[in-house]
CSV table of C-alpha atoms and ligand atoms in Angstrom, one decimal:
chain,number,residue,atom,x,y,z
T,55,UNK,CA,36.0,9.9,0.3
T,56,UNK,CA,39.8,8.3,0.6
T,57,UNK,CA,41.6,7.7,-3.0
T,58,UNK,CA,40.8,4.2,-2.5
T,59,UNK,CA,37.4,3.7,-1.3
T,60,UNK,CA,36.9,6.4,-5.0
T,61,UNK,CA,38.6,3.8,-6.8
T,62,UNK,CA,37.0,0.8,-6.0
T,63,UNK,CA,33.7,2.2,-5.8
T,64,UNK,CA,34.6,3.1,-9.6
T,65,UNK,CA,35.8,-0.7,-10.1
T,66,UNK,CA,32.2,-1.9,-9.0
T,67,UNK,CA,31.1,0.3,-11.5
T,68,UNK,CA,33.0,-0.7,-14.2
T,69,UNK,CA,32.5,-4.6,-12.5
T,70,UNK,CA,28.5,-3.8,-13.1
T,71,UNK,CA,28.8,-2.2,-16.8
T,72,UNK,CA,30.4,-5.3,-17.4
T,73,UNK,CA,27.3,-7.3,-16.3
T,74,UNK,CA,28.4,-8.2,-13.6
T,75,UNK,CA,31.2,-10.2,-14.5
T,76,UNK,CA,35.3,-9.6,-12.3
T,77,UNK,CA,35.7,-9.1,-9.0
T,78,UNK,CA,35.3,-6.7,-6.6
T,79,UNK,CA,31.6,-7.2,-5.8
T,80,UNK,CA,31.8,-6.0,-2.3
T,81,UNK,CA,32.9,-2.7,-2.3
T,82,UNK,CA,28.8,-1.5,-2.2
T,83,UNK,CA,28.4,-3.7,0.8
T,84,UNK,CA,31.9,-2.7,2.5
T,85,UNK,CA,30.9,0.8,2.1
T,86,UNK,CA,27.5,1.2,3.7
T,87,UNK,CA,27.3,1.5,7.6
T,88,UNK,CA,23.5,0.7,7.4
T,89,UNK,CA,22.2,-2.2,5.3
T,90,UNK,CA,18.4,-1.9,5.7
T,91,UNK,CA,16.1,-4.4,3.9
T,92,UNK,CA,12.6,-2.6,2.7
T,93,UNK,CA,9.9,-4.7,2.0
T,94,UNK,CA,6.8,-4.3,0.3
T,95,UNK,CA,4.4,-6.8,-1.5
T,96,UNK,CA,4.2,-4.6,-4.9
T,97,UNK,CA,5.1,-5.8,-8.5
T,98,UNK,CA,9.0,-4.7,-9.3
T,99,UNK,CA,7.0,-2.7,-12.4
T,100,UNK,CA,5.0,-1.0,-9.8
T,101,UNK,CA,5.3,3.1,-9.5
T,102,UNK,CA,5.9,2.5,-5.4
T,103,UNK,CA,9.4,0.3,-6.1
T,104,UNK,CA,10.2,2.7,-9.0
T,105,UNK,CA,10.4,4.9,-7.2
T,106,UNK,CA,11.8,2.9,-4.2
T,107,UNK,CA,14.9,2.3,-6.2
T,108,UNK,CA,15.2,6.1,-7.5
T,109,UNK,CA,15.2,6.9,-3.2
T,110,UNK,CA,17.6,4.5,-2.5
T,111,UNK,CA,20.1,5.7,-5.1
T,112,UNK,CA,19.7,8.8,-3.9
T,113,UNK,CA,20.2,7.6,-0.1
T,114,UNK,CA,23.8,6.4,-1.0
T,115,UNK,CA,24.7,8.7,-2.5
T,116,UNK,CA,23.6,11.7,-0.1
T,117,UNK,CA,25.1,9.5,2.8
T,118,UNK,CA,28.3,9.5,0.6
T,119,UNK,CA,27.6,5.4,1.0
T,120,UNK,CA,26.5,5.2,4.0
T,121,UNK,CA,23.6,3.8,3.6
T,122,UNK,CA,22.2,1.3,2.2
T,123,UNK,CA,18.8,0.8,1.1
T,124,UNK,CA,17.7,-2.8,-0.1
T,125,UNK,CA,14.8,-3.8,-1.8
T,126,UNK,CA,12.6,-6.4,-1.5
T,127,UNK,CA,9.7,-6.4,-3.4
T,128,UNK,CA,7.1,-9.1,-4.5
T,129,UNK,CA,6.3,-10.5,-0.9
T,130,UNK,CA,10.3,-12.1,-1.2
T,131,UNK,CA,10.8,-12.0,2.2
T,132,UNK,CA,6.9,-13.0,3.1
T,133,UNK,CA,3.6,-11.8,3.1
T,134,UNK,CA,2.0,-8.9,4.7
T,135,UNK,CA,1.2,-10.7,7.3
T,136,UNK,CA,5.0,-12.2,7.9
T,137,UNK,CA,5.7,-8.7,7.6
T,138,UNK,CA,3.9,-6.9,9.7
T,139,UNK,CA,5.3,-9.5,12.5
T,140,UNK,CA,9.2,-9.1,11.1
T,141,UNK,CA,8.7,-5.5,11.6
T,142,UNK,CA,8.4,-5.3,14.8
T,143,UNK,CA,11.1,-7.9,15.6
T,144,UNK,CA,13.4,-6.0,13.5
T,145,UNK,CA,14.1,-9.2,11.1
T,146,UNK,CA,12.8,-6.5,8.5
T,147,UNK,CA,13.6,-2.4,8.9
T,148,UNK,CA,11.2,-1.3,6.8
T,149,UNK,CA,7.9,-2.1,5.4
T,150,UNK,CA,4.9,-0.1,3.3
T,151,UNK,CA,2.0,-2.0,4.7
T,152,UNK,CA,-1.5,-0.7,4.0
T,153,UNK,CA,-3.5,0.8,6.6
T,154,UNK,CA,-6.0,-1.6,6.7
T,155,UNK,CA,-4.0,-4.0,6.9
T,156,UNK,CA,-2.3,-2.2,10.0
T,157,UNK,CA,-5.5,-2.0,11.7
T,158,UNK,CA,-5.2,-5.8,13.1
T,159,UNK,CA,-2.2,-4.1,14.7
T,160,UNK,CA,-3.7,-0.2,15.4
T,161,UNK,CA,-7.0,-0.7,15.2
T,162,UNK,CA,-7.4,3.6,14.2
T,163,UNK,CA,-5.3,2.8,11.1
T,164,UNK,CA,-8.2,1.3,8.9
T,165,UNK,CA,-9.9,4.9,9.2
T,166,UNK,CA,-9.3,6.0,5.6
T,167,UNK,CA,-10.2,2.5,4.1
T,168,UNK,CA,-14.1,3.6,5.4
T,169,UNK,CA,-16.5,2.7,2.5
T,170,UNK,CA,-17.4,5.8,0.0
T,171,UNK,CA,-16.1,8.3,2.3
T,172,UNK,CA,-13.7,9.9,0.5
T,173,UNK,CA,-14.3,11.2,-3.4
T,174,UNK,CA,-11.2,11.9,-4.7
T,175,UNK,CA,-7.4,12.5,-4.6
T,176,UNK,CA,-7.1,16.0,-3.4
T,177,UNK,CA,-9.5,15.4,-0.2
T,178,UNK,CA,-7.1,12.3,0.6
T,179,UNK,CA,-4.4,13.8,0.8
T,180,UNK,CA,-5.1,17.3,2.7
T,181,UNK,CA,-7.1,14.2,5.0
T,182,UNK,CA,-3.8,12.2,5.1
T,183,UNK,CA,-1.2,15.2,5.0
T,184,UNK,CA,-3.8,16.9,7.5
T,185,UNK,CA,-5.2,16.1,10.8
T,186,UNK,CA,-6.6,12.8,9.6
T,187,UNK,CA,-3.1,11.3,9.0
T,188,UNK,CA,-1.5,12.6,12.0
T,189,UNK,CA,-3.7,11.3,14.1
T,190,UNK,CA,-3.4,8.0,13.0
T,191,UNK,CA,0.2,8.5,13.0
T,192,UNK,CA,0.3,9.4,16.6
T,193,UNK,CA,-1.0,6.1,16.7
T,194,UNK,CA,0.8,3.8,15.2
T,195,UNK,CA,4.0,5.8,17.5
T,196,UNK,CA,2.3,4.8,20.2
T,197,UNK,CA,2.4,1.0,19.0
T,198,UNK,CA,5.7,1.3,19.1
T,199,UNK,CA,6.4,1.7,15.4
T,200,UNK,CA,8.3,4.4,13.3
T,201,UNK,CA,6.0,6.1,10.9
T,202,UNK,CA,7.3,8.3,7.7
T,203,UNK,CA,4.8,11.1,7.4
T,204,UNK,CA,4.0,10.8,4.0
T,205,UNK,CA,1.6,8.3,3.2
T,206,UNK,CA,2.1,6.4,-0.4
T,207,UNK,CA,-1.0,5.7,-2.9
T,208,UNK,CA,-2.6,2.0,-3.4
T,209,UNK,CA,-5.3,4.0,-5.1
T,210,UNK,CA,-9.0,4.2,-5.5
T,211,UNK,CA,-10.0,0.1,-5.3
T,212,UNK,CA,-11.8,-1.9,-8.2
T,213,UNK,CA,-14.2,-5.1,-8.3
T,214,UNK,CA,-12.7,-7.7,-10.7
T,215,UNK,CA,-14.7,-11.1,-10.9
T,216,UNK,CA,-14.3,-14.1,-13.0
T,217,UNK,CA,-18.1,-14.9,-13.1
T,218,UNK,CA,-20.2,-11.4,-13.3
T,219,UNK,CA,-20.4,-8.0,-13.1
T,220,UNK,CA,-21.3,-5.9,-10.0
T,221,UNK,CA,-23.3,-3.7,-11.2
T,222,UNK,CA,-25.9,-3.5,-8.0
T,223,UNK,CA,-25.3,-4.3,-4.6
T,224,UNK,CA,-27.2,-7.6,-5.0
T,225,UNK,CA,-25.0,-8.3,-7.3
T,226,UNK,CA,-22.7,-8.8,-4.7
T,227,UNK,CA,-24.9,-11.3,-3.0
T,228,UNK,CA,-22.8,-14.0,-2.0
T,229,UNK,CA,-20.1,-13.0,-4.4
T,230,UNK,CA,-16.9,-15.2,-3.4
T,231,UNK,CA,-14.4,-11.9,-3.1
T,232,UNK,CA,-11.0,-12.0,-1.4
T,233,UNK,CA,-10.4,-9.6,1.1
T,234,UNK,CA,-6.5,-9.0,1.9
T,235,UNK,CA,-6.6,-9.5,6.3
T,236,UNK,CA,-8.2,-6.5,8.2
T,237,UNK,CA,-11.5,-6.7,9.6
T,238,UNK,CA,-12.7,-3.4,8.1
T,239,UNK,CA,-12.3,-5.1,5.1
T,240,UNK,CA,-14.1,-8.2,6.1
T,241,UNK,CA,-17.2,-6.5,8.0
T,242,UNK,CA,-17.9,-4.1,4.8
T,243,UNK,CA,-18.1,-6.7,1.9
T,244,UNK,CA,-20.6,-8.9,4.9
T,245,UNK,CA,-22.5,-5.8,4.8
T,246,UNK,CA,-22.9,-6.2,1.1
T,247,UNK,CA,-23.9,-10.1,2.2
T,248,UNK,CA,-20.9,-10.7,-0.1
T,249,UNK,CA,-18.6,-13.8,1.0
T,250,UNK,CA,-15.0,-12.4,1.9
T,251,UNK,CA,-11.9,-14.6,2.6
T,252,UNK,CA,-9.1,-13.3,4.0
T,253,UNK,CA,-6.5,-13.9,1.9
T,254,UNK,CA,-2.6,-12.4,1.5
T,255,UNK,CA,-1.7,-10.9,-1.3
T,256,UNK,CA,0.8,-13.1,-2.2
T,257,UNK,CA,-1.4,-15.6,-2.4
T,258,UNK,CA,-4.2,-13.8,-4.5
T,259,UNK,CA,-3.0,-14.4,-8.6
T,260,UNK,CA,-3.4,-18.4,-7.6
T,261,UNK,CA,-6.5,-18.2,-5.5
T,262,UNK,CA,-8.4,-16.3,-8.8
T,263,UNK,CA,-6.4,-19.1,-10.9
T,264,UNK,CA,-7.7,-21.8,-9.5
T,265,UNK,CA,-10.9,-20.0,-8.4
T,266,UNK,CA,-10.9,-20.6,-4.8
T,267,UNK,CA,-12.5,-17.2,-5.1
T,268,UNK,CA,-14.3,-15.5,-7.6
T,269,UNK,CA,-13.2,-12.1,-7.5
T,270,UNK,CA,-11.4,-9.3,-5.8
T,271,UNK,CA,-10.8,-5.5,-5.6
T,272,UNK,CA,-7.9,-3.6,-6.2
T,273,UNK,CA,-6.6,-0.3,-7.9
T,274,UNK,CA,-6.3,-0.8,-11.6
T,275,UNK,CA,-2.5,0.2,-11.3
T,276,UNK,CA,-2.3,-2.9,-9.2
T,277,UNK,CA,-4.6,-5.2,-11.4
T,278,UNK,CA,-2.0,-4.1,-14.5
T,279,UNK,CA,1.4,-4.4,-12.8
T,280,UNK,CA,0.3,-7.8,-11.2
T,281,UNK,CA,-1.6,-9.1,-14.2
T,282,UNK,CA,-4.6,-10.0,-12.1
T,283,UNK,CA,-6.4,-9.4,-15.9
T,284,UNK,CA,-4.7,-13.2,-16.7
T,285,UNK,CA,-7.2,-14.2,-14.4
T,286,UNK,CA,-10.6,-12.2,-14.3
T,287,UNK,CA,-13.0,-11.5,-16.8
T,288,UNK,CA,-15.3,-8.5,-15.2
T,289,UNK,CA,-13.6,-5.5,-13.8
T,290,UNK,CA,-16.3,-3.1,-11.9
T,291,UNK,CA,-15.4,0.5,-11.1
T,292,UNK,CA,-16.8,-0.1,-8.0
T,293,UNK,CA,-14.3,3.0,-6.5
T,294,UNK,CA,-15.4,1.6,-3.1
T,295,UNK,CA,-12.4,3.1,-0.8
T,296,UNK,CA,-8.8,4.2,-1.1
T,297,UNK,CA,-5.7,2.7,-0.2
T,298,UNK,CA,-2.8,3.5,1.2
T,299,UNK,CA,1.0,2.4,2.4
T,300,UNK,CA,2.0,3.8,5.6
T,301,UNK,CA,6.0,3.6,5.4
T,302,UNK,CA,7.3,1.6,8.5
T,303,UNK,CA,10.2,0.9,10.6
T,304,UNK,CA,11.4,-0.6,13.3
T,305,UNK,CA,12.1,1.3,15.9
T,306,UNK,CA,15.5,0.1,17.6
T,307,UNK,CA,16.7,-0.2,13.7
T,308,UNK,CA,15.5,3.3,13.6
T,309,UNK,CA,16.8,5.0,16.5
T,310,UNK,CA,20.2,3.3,16.3
T,311,UNK,CA,21.1,5.8,13.3
T,312,UNK,CA,22.7,9.0,13.9
T,313,UNK,CA,20.2,12.2,13.1
T,314,UNK,CA,22.2,13.1,10.0
T,315,UNK,CA,21.1,9.8,8.3
T,316,UNK,CA,18.1,10.0,9.8
T,317,UNK,CA,17.3,13.1,8.5
T,318,UNK,CA,18.8,11.8,4.8
T,319,UNK,CA,16.7,8.4,5.1
T,320,UNK,CA,13.2,10.3,5.9
T,321,UNK,CA,13.6,13.3,3.7
T,322,UNK,CA,14.1,10.8,0.5
T,323,UNK,CA,11.5,8.6,1.3
T,324,UNK,CA,8.7,11.7,1.7
T,325,UNK,CA,9.8,12.6,-1.2
T,326,UNK,CA,9.7,9.3,-3.5
T,327,UNK,CA,6.1,9.4,-1.4
T,328,UNK,CA,4.8,12.3,-3.3
T,329,UNK,CA,6.3,11.5,-6.8
T,330,UNK,CA,5.1,8.0,-6.1
T,331,UNK,CA,1.7,9.9,-5.8
T,332,UNK,CA,1.8,11.3,-9.1
T,333,UNK,CA,2.7,7.9,-11.3
T,334,UNK,CA,0.0,5.9,-9.3
T,335,UNK,CA,-2.5,8.3,-9.6
T,336,UNK,CA,-1.5,9.0,-13.5
T,337,UNK,CA,-1.5,4.9,-14.2
T,338,UNK,CA,-4.8,4.7,-12.3
T,339,UNK,CA,-6.3,6.7,-14.7
T,340,UNK,CA,-5.5,5.7,-17.8
T,341,UNK,CA,-4.6,2.0,-17.8
T,342,UNK,CA,-8.1,1.4,-18.4
T,343,UNK,CA,-7.5,0.9,-22.2
T,344,UNK,CA,-4.5,-1.1,-21.9
T,345,UNK,CA,-6.4,-3.3,-20.0
T,346,UNK,CA,-9.4,-3.3,-21.9
T,347,UNK,CA,-7.1,-4.8,-24.5
T,348,UNK,CA,-5.7,-7.8,-22.5
T,349,UNK,CA,-9.5,-8.6,-22.4
T,350,UNK,CA,-11.1,-7.0,-19.2
T,351,UNK,CA,-15.0,-5.9,-19.4
T,352,UNK,CA,-15.6,-2.5,-18.3
T,353,UNK,CA,-18.7,-1.3,-16.2
T,354,UNK,CA,-19.4,1.8,-13.7
T,355,UNK,CA,-21.7,1.2,-11.6
T,356,UNK,CA,-23.4,4.0,-9.7
T,357,UNK,CA,-22.1,4.4,-6.2
T,358,UNK,CA,-25.4,5.7,-4.1
T,359,UNK,CA,-27.1,2.6,-4.0
T,360,UNK,CA,-23.9,1.0,-2.6
T,361,UNK,CA,-23.2,3.7,0.2
T,362,UNK,CA,-27.4,2.7,0.9
T,363,UNK,CA,-26.7,-1.2,1.5
T,364,UNK,CA,-23.6,-0.1,4.1
T,365,UNK,CA,-25.8,2.8,6.0
T,366,UNK,CA,-29.0,0.1,6.0
T,367,UNK,CA,-26.5,-2.8,7.2
T,368,UNK,CA,-25.5,-0.4,10.1
T,369,UNK,CA,-21.7,0.0,8.8
T,370,UNK,CA,-21.1,3.5,9.5
T,371,UNK,CA,-22.6,3.1,12.6
T,372,UNK,CA,-20.9,0.4,13.8
T,373,UNK,CA,-17.5,1.8,12.8
T,374,UNK,CA,-18.0,4.9,14.2
T,375,UNK,CA,-18.1,3.3,17.4
T,376,UNK,CA,-15.3,1.0,17.1
T,377,UNK,CA,-13.1,4.0,16.3
T,378,UNK,CA,-14.7,6.4,18.2
T,379,UNK,CA,-16.1,10.2,18.6
T,380,UNK,CA,-12.4,12.0,18.1
T,381,UNK,CA,-11.8,9.7,14.9
T,382,UNK,CA,-15.0,9.5,13.5
T,383,UNK,CA,-15.1,13.4,13.9
T,384,UNK,CA,-11.5,14.3,12.2
T,385,UNK,CA,-13.0,11.7,9.7
T,386,UNK,CA,-16.3,13.4,8.7
T,387,UNK,CA,-14.3,16.7,9.1
T,388,UNK,CA,-12.3,15.9,5.2
T,389,UNK,CA,-15.1,13.5,3.8
T,390,UNK,CA,-18.3,15.2,5.4
T,391,UNK,CA,-20.3,13.3,7.1
T,392,UNK,CA,-21.0,9.9,6.6
T,393,UNK,CA,-24.1,8.6,8.5
A,409,X2X,O1,-3.3,-7.0,-0.4
A,409,X2X,C1,-3.9,-5.8,-1.4
A,409,X2X,O2,-4.8,-6.2,-2.1
A,409,X2X,C2,-3.3,-4.6,-1.8
A,409,X2X,C3,-1.8,-5.2,-2.4
A,409,X2X,O3,-3.7,-3.8,-2.5
A,409,X2X,C4,-2.5,-4.5,0.0
A,409,X2X,O4,-1.9,-4.4,-0.1
A,409,X2X,C5,-3.7,-3.7,0.6
């Protein structure tokens, strides 16, 4: 690094320390050869964004200021549906998206969300870091997006409601539930005889607050960080699916990067994913007490009748047909027989 650049960076750090007063605000932007945007739908306080910040700092320093990864959390740049089109056109360079939503473009990407497929985290990571994940990444690549190796954790999803707890599959009957924009989600809650409405996460808090829907489902880490407990009363630990975020890149933007920068960026993103998995799993396991303190009333239904309801509604048979034998076998190899 040249003397003058170092001096400029120092000045910039000093100005930040002084609360941003003073001048050389542009040092960082000027230093970076590449400034890429990373958009996501999660609150700032979610582990994904905490680890993303750390990762962005590590990338900046390892690349000696050549690469600046700018994080836009909380749907600041638009809903998941908007961002999926932006990542394809290059309007954003990076985006984390649930595989289930990505399935609107890459049908195979929802396969990890099949109801009650995964029993626990070790099984999830073995599959997603193994053959099943490799298969899905292959399909994503065919759709002309770049995907990092390691999927990030959202978690096992639980059902919240402003009207009633869910104890048995019958409690889902007629239940007005928000689901993310994804055919698998709609299909699954229809199989429960619920009344699912596809709504992007950016609109969920207000949809619950205004009671357009009675309930929603998400991992506890997100029910906590997105403050959904403020507009929900019950939380039923249905554990009905595991959901994770693929870290996607726009292909043209990715290929514009010189090889050495690609290596630095990918290595740090994948390392951050592993740390985020640890944080999120821990938060999902420990935040219940805090949520109880905020007024959420918990119950823990037995899973078997829910799974049986999906089976008898033909859910597993239908999705096996949609994914095809190869993908289904990879899933069953990881989780055991499903239908
Ligand atoms: O939209 C949701 O519920 C969320 C945030 O969990 C996903 O991204 C699937």
